[in-house]
Amino acid sequence: MSVLVPGSGGATAGRSLELYFIDGRPDGMLTAEVFNWTGHVLMAPRTQLAAALSRKEAGYTGVYLLLGEYEGEPRAYVGEGEDISDRIRSHDTRKDWWTTVVLVTSAANNLHKAHAKYLEARLVEQARLVGRVTLDNGNTPPRPGLSEAAQANMEAFLDYLFMVLPALRIDMFLQATRPARQNPVETSGTSPTRFELVNRKHKLRATAVLDGGDFIVQAGSLARASWEGRNTETSGYALLRDELQRMGVLTTRGSACEFTKDYAFKSPSAAAAVVNGRPANGTLEWRLEGGGATYKEWEAQHLEVLTGKAGL
């Protein structure tokens, strides 16, 4: 199975991700590779650990992830080894919380110990920076001394890996916060479309920009102090809101919460739900800044214009 995923170079720099479901099951063991990338990813449920560790790439030098839950919270461990299978057999099978293993190696087995240690250190750094999961690792390991060229090669290796893992629904390294920009401009060279959500009852105002396909709620926007919708324990948006507070993206400000950083949501409705503290239809609640059309109306007009241009 091949999947087109965006590359770091923009919309025109697509990459073809090849997924191979080893036993023909979408929930079973799989491999992931990208054309022109030397890396190789093997992902398997713990129930297939023996089969995964019997594969030749499991004996290569590389890094690995253990993924699961502990006391209801997502948890992960990042490790490295010159023989990954040996490391997992001798040490990590003692951990009883993880349910999925991901092995990251080079198809030609040309990573060495220092490469693996560098990748491990950078993965731990990035996971802690993003803050989506609790790491079972103790301290952040130091980066080993690599030449400038070797470091550049490993950073390029990581660029591909950070593209592949989200396609496998592993988002622990995916940074959703965005650096603040005074005059954000889309890659097309035009200013991003700006929206606002005003909740007069609770004295809230939030602003957002649609920039390069991201719906980004801007720092300084206000949200309700707590989630008031039903099904607090199971609502995905309620859990997302809790995660944003834990990460420090949302912080208490008087009777409300404030966004301390720009944050990219997957949809206008997810953003509206977090702001309002309840499920919300973001296509109706977000409006063009200044009280203009709703997001839904703007989207329809935008599509109409694009359709008209395509028909010329």
Coordinates of C-alpha atoms in Angstrom, one line a residue, residues 89-308:
R89 CA 14.4 -9.5 25.1
S90 CA 16.8 -8.8 28.0
H91 CA 15.3 -5.7 29.4
D92 CA 12.1 -4.3 28.1
T93 CA 9.9 -7.4 28.3
R94 CA 9.9 -6.7 32.0
K95 CA 7.8 -3.6 31.4
D96 CA 4.2 -4.7 31.4
W97 CA 2.4 -1.5 30.3
W98 CA 3.4 -1.3 26.6
T99 CA 1.3 -2.9 23.8
T100 CA 3.1 -1.8 20.6
V101 CA 6.7 -1.8 19.5
V102 CA 8.3 0.2 16.7
L103 CA 11.8 -0.6 15.4
V104 CA 13.6 2.0 13.4
T105 CA 16.7 0.8 11.5
S106 CA 18.5 1.4 8.2
A107 CA 17.6 -1.0 5.4
A108 CA 21.4 -1.6 4.8
N109 CA 22.2 -1.8 8.5
N110 CA 24.7 1.1 8.1
L111 CA 23.8 2.9 11.4
H112 CA 26.4 2.5 14.1
K113 CA 26.2 2.9 17.9
A114 CA 26.9 6.6 17.9
H115 CA 24.2 7.1 15.3
A116 CA 21.7 5.2 17.4
K117 CA 22.6 7.1 20.5
Y118 CA 22.2 10.4 18.7
L119 CA 18.7 9.4 17.3
E120 CA 17.7 8.2 20.8
A121 CA 18.7 11.5 22.4
R122 CA 16.9 13.6 19.7
L123 CA 13.7 11.5 20.0
V124 CA 13.6 11.9 23.7
E125 CA 14.2 15.6 23.4
Q126 CA 11.4 16.0 20.8
A127 CA 9.0 13.9 22.8
R128 CA 9.5 16.0 25.9
L129 CA 9.3 19.2 23.9
V130 CA 5.9 18.2 22.5
G131 CA 4.7 16.7 25.7
R132 CA 1.9 14.5 24.3
V133 CA 3.0 11.4 26.2
T134 CA 4.8 10.6 29.5
L135 CA 8.1 9.0 28.8
D136 CA 9.2 6.0 30.8
N137 CA 12.8 7.1 30.2
G138 CA 14.7 8.6 33.2
N139 CA 16.9 11.5 32.1
T140 CA 17.3 12.8 28.6
P141 CA 20.4 11.0 27.3
P142 CA 23.2 13.3 26.1
R143 CA 23.9 13.6 22.4
P144 CA 27.1 11.7 21.4
G145 CA 30.0 13.5 19.7
L146 CA 29.3 13.2 16.0
S147 CA 31.0 15.1 13.2
E148 CA 29.1 18.0 11.7
A149 CA 28.4 15.9 8.6
A150 CA 27.2 12.9 10.6
Q151 CA 24.8 15.1 12.6
A152 CA 23.4 16.6 9.4
N153 CA 22.8 13.1 8.1
M154 CA 21.0 12.1 11.3
E155 CA 18.9 15.2 11.2
A156 CA 17.9 14.4 7.7
F157 CA 17.1 10.8 8.8
L158 CA 14.9 12.3 11.5
D159 CA 13.1 14.6 9.1
Y160 CA 11.8 11.5 7.2
L161 CA 11.0 9.6 10.4
F162 CA 8.9 12.5 11.8
M163 CA 7.0 12.4 8.5
V164 CA 6.5 8.6 8.6
L165 CA 5.4 8.1 12.3
P166 CA 2.3 10.4 12.1
A167 CA 1.2 8.4 9.1
L168 CA 1.2 5.4 11.4
R169 CA -0.8 7.4 14.0
I170 CA 2.1 7.9 16.2
D171 CA 1.9 11.7 17.0
M172 CA 4.2 11.9 20.1
F173 CA 6.8 13.8 18.1
L174 CA 4.3 16.0 16.2
Q175 CA 4.5 19.7 17.3
A176 CA 1.1 21.3 17.2
T177 CA 2.2 24.6 18.7
R178 CA 3.5 27.2 16.2
P179 CA 6.1 29.9 16.6
A180 CA 4.4 33.3 16.9
R181 CA 4.7 35.4 13.8
Q182 CA 3.8 39.1 13.6
N183 CA 2.8 39.0 9.9
P184 CA 2.1 35.4 9.0
V185 CA 2.1 34.7 5.3
E186 CA 1.1 31.5 3.5
T187 CA 3.6 29.7 1.3
S188 CA 1.6 31.1 -1.7
G189 CA 2.7 34.6 -0.7
T190 CA -0.8 35.8 0.4
S191 CA -1.9 36.7 3.9
P192 CA -3.7 33.9 5.7
T193 CA -7.5 34.1 6.3
R194 CA -8.3 35.4 9.8
F195 CA -11.3 34.2 11.9
E196 CA -12.7 35.0 15.3
L197 CA -15.0 33.3 17.8
V198 CA -16.9 35.6 20.2
N199 CA -18.8 34.1 23.2
R200 CA -20.5 37.1 24.8
K201 CA -22.1 35.1 27.5
H202 CA -18.8 34.0 28.9
K203 CA -16.9 37.1 27.7
L204 CA -14.6 35.1 25.4
R205 CA -12.9 36.1 22.2
A206 CA -10.5 33.9 20.3
T207 CA -8.8 34.5 17.0
A208 CA -7.5 32.0 14.5
V209 CA -5.7 32.0 11.1
L210 CA -6.0 29.4 8.3
D211 CA -2.4 29.2 7.2
G212 CA -1.0 26.5 4.9
G213 CA -3.9 24.1 5.7
D214 CA -3.5 24.6 9.5
F215 CA -6.4 26.1 11.6
I216 CA -4.3 27.9 14.2
V217 CA -5.8 29.5 17.3
Q218 CA -3.5 32.4 18.2
A219 CA -1.8 33.1 21.5
G220 CA -3.8 35.5 23.7
S221 CA -7.2 33.9 22.7
L222 CA -9.5 33.2 25.6
A223 CA -11.3 29.9 26.4
R224 CA -13.7 28.8 29.2
A225 CA -12.0 27.9 32.5
S226 CA -13.3 24.3 32.4
W227 CA -15.1 21.8 30.2
E228 CA -18.8 22.0 30.7
G229 CA -20.1 19.6 28.1
R230 CA -21.4 16.2 28.9
N231 CA -19.4 13.0 28.8
T232 CA -16.3 14.7 30.2
E233 CA -14.5 11.4 30.8
T234 CA -14.9 10.2 27.2
S235 CA -15.2 13.3 25.0
G236 CA -12.2 13.5 22.7
Y237 CA -12.3 17.3 22.8
A238 CA -12.5 17.3 26.6
L239 CA -9.4 15.1 26.7
L240 CA -7.7 17.4 24.1
R241 CA -8.4 20.4 26.3
D242 CA -7.0 18.6 29.4
E243 CA -3.9 17.8 27.3
L244 CA -3.5 21.5 26.3
Q245 CA -3.6 22.5 30.0
R246 CA -1.1 19.9 30.9
M247 CA 1.2 21.1 28.2
G248 CA 0.9 24.7 29.3
V249 CA -0.7 25.8 26.0
L250 CA -3.8 26.8 28.1
T251 CA -3.3 28.5 31.4
T252 CA -5.8 30.0 33.9
R253 CA -6.3 33.7 33.6
G254 CA -8.9 35.0 36.0
S255 CA -12.3 33.4 35.2
A256 CA -11.1 32.0 31.9
C257 CA -8.2 30.3 30.3
E258 CA -5.7 31.9 27.8
F259 CA -3.7 30.4 25.0
T260 CA -0.1 31.0 25.7
K261 CA 1.0 29.8 22.3
D262 CA -0.3 29.5 18.8
Y263 CA -1.8 26.0 18.4
A264 CA -2.8 24.2 15.2
F265 CA -6.1 22.2 15.5
K266 CA -7.2 19.5 13.1
S267 CA -10.5 21.3 12.5
P268 CA -12.5 24.5 13.3
S269 CA -14.8 22.4 15.4
A270 CA -12.0 21.0 17.6
A271 CA -10.8 24.6 18.1
A272 CA -14.4 25.9 18.9
A273 CA -15.0 23.0 21.4
V274 CA -11.8 23.8 23.3
V275 CA -12.7 27.6 23.4
N276 CA -16.3 27.1 24.4
G277 CA -15.7 24.2 26.8
R278 CA -18.4 22.0 25.1
P279 CA -18.9 20.3 21.7
A280 CA -19.4 23.0 19.0
N281 CA -19.9 23.3 15.3
G282 CA -16.8 25.3 14.4
T283 CA -17.9 25.9 10.8
L284 CA -20.8 28.0 12.2
E285 CA -19.2 29.5 15.3
W286 CA -16.0 30.8 13.7
R287 CA -16.5 33.9 11.5
L288 CA -14.3 36.0 9.3
E289 CA -12.7 38.6 11.6
G290 CA -14.8 41.7 12.1
G291 CA -18.2 39.8 12.2
G292 CA -18.2 38.6 8.6
A293 CA -19.3 35.3 7.1
T294 CA -19.2 32.1 9.0
Y295 CA -16.4 29.6 8.2
K296 CA -19.0 27.5 6.4
E297 CA -20.1 30.4 4.2
W298 CA -16.5 31.5 3.5
E299 CA -15.6 27.9 2.6
A300 CA -18.6 27.6 0.2
Q301 CA -17.6 30.9 -1.5
H302 CA -14.0 29.9 -1.6
L303 CA -14.8 26.6 -3.3
E304 CA -17.2 28.3 -5.7
V305 CA -14.4 30.6 -6.8
L306 CA -11.9 27.7 -7.2
T307 CA -14.5 25.7 -9.1
G308 CA -15.2 28.6 -11.4

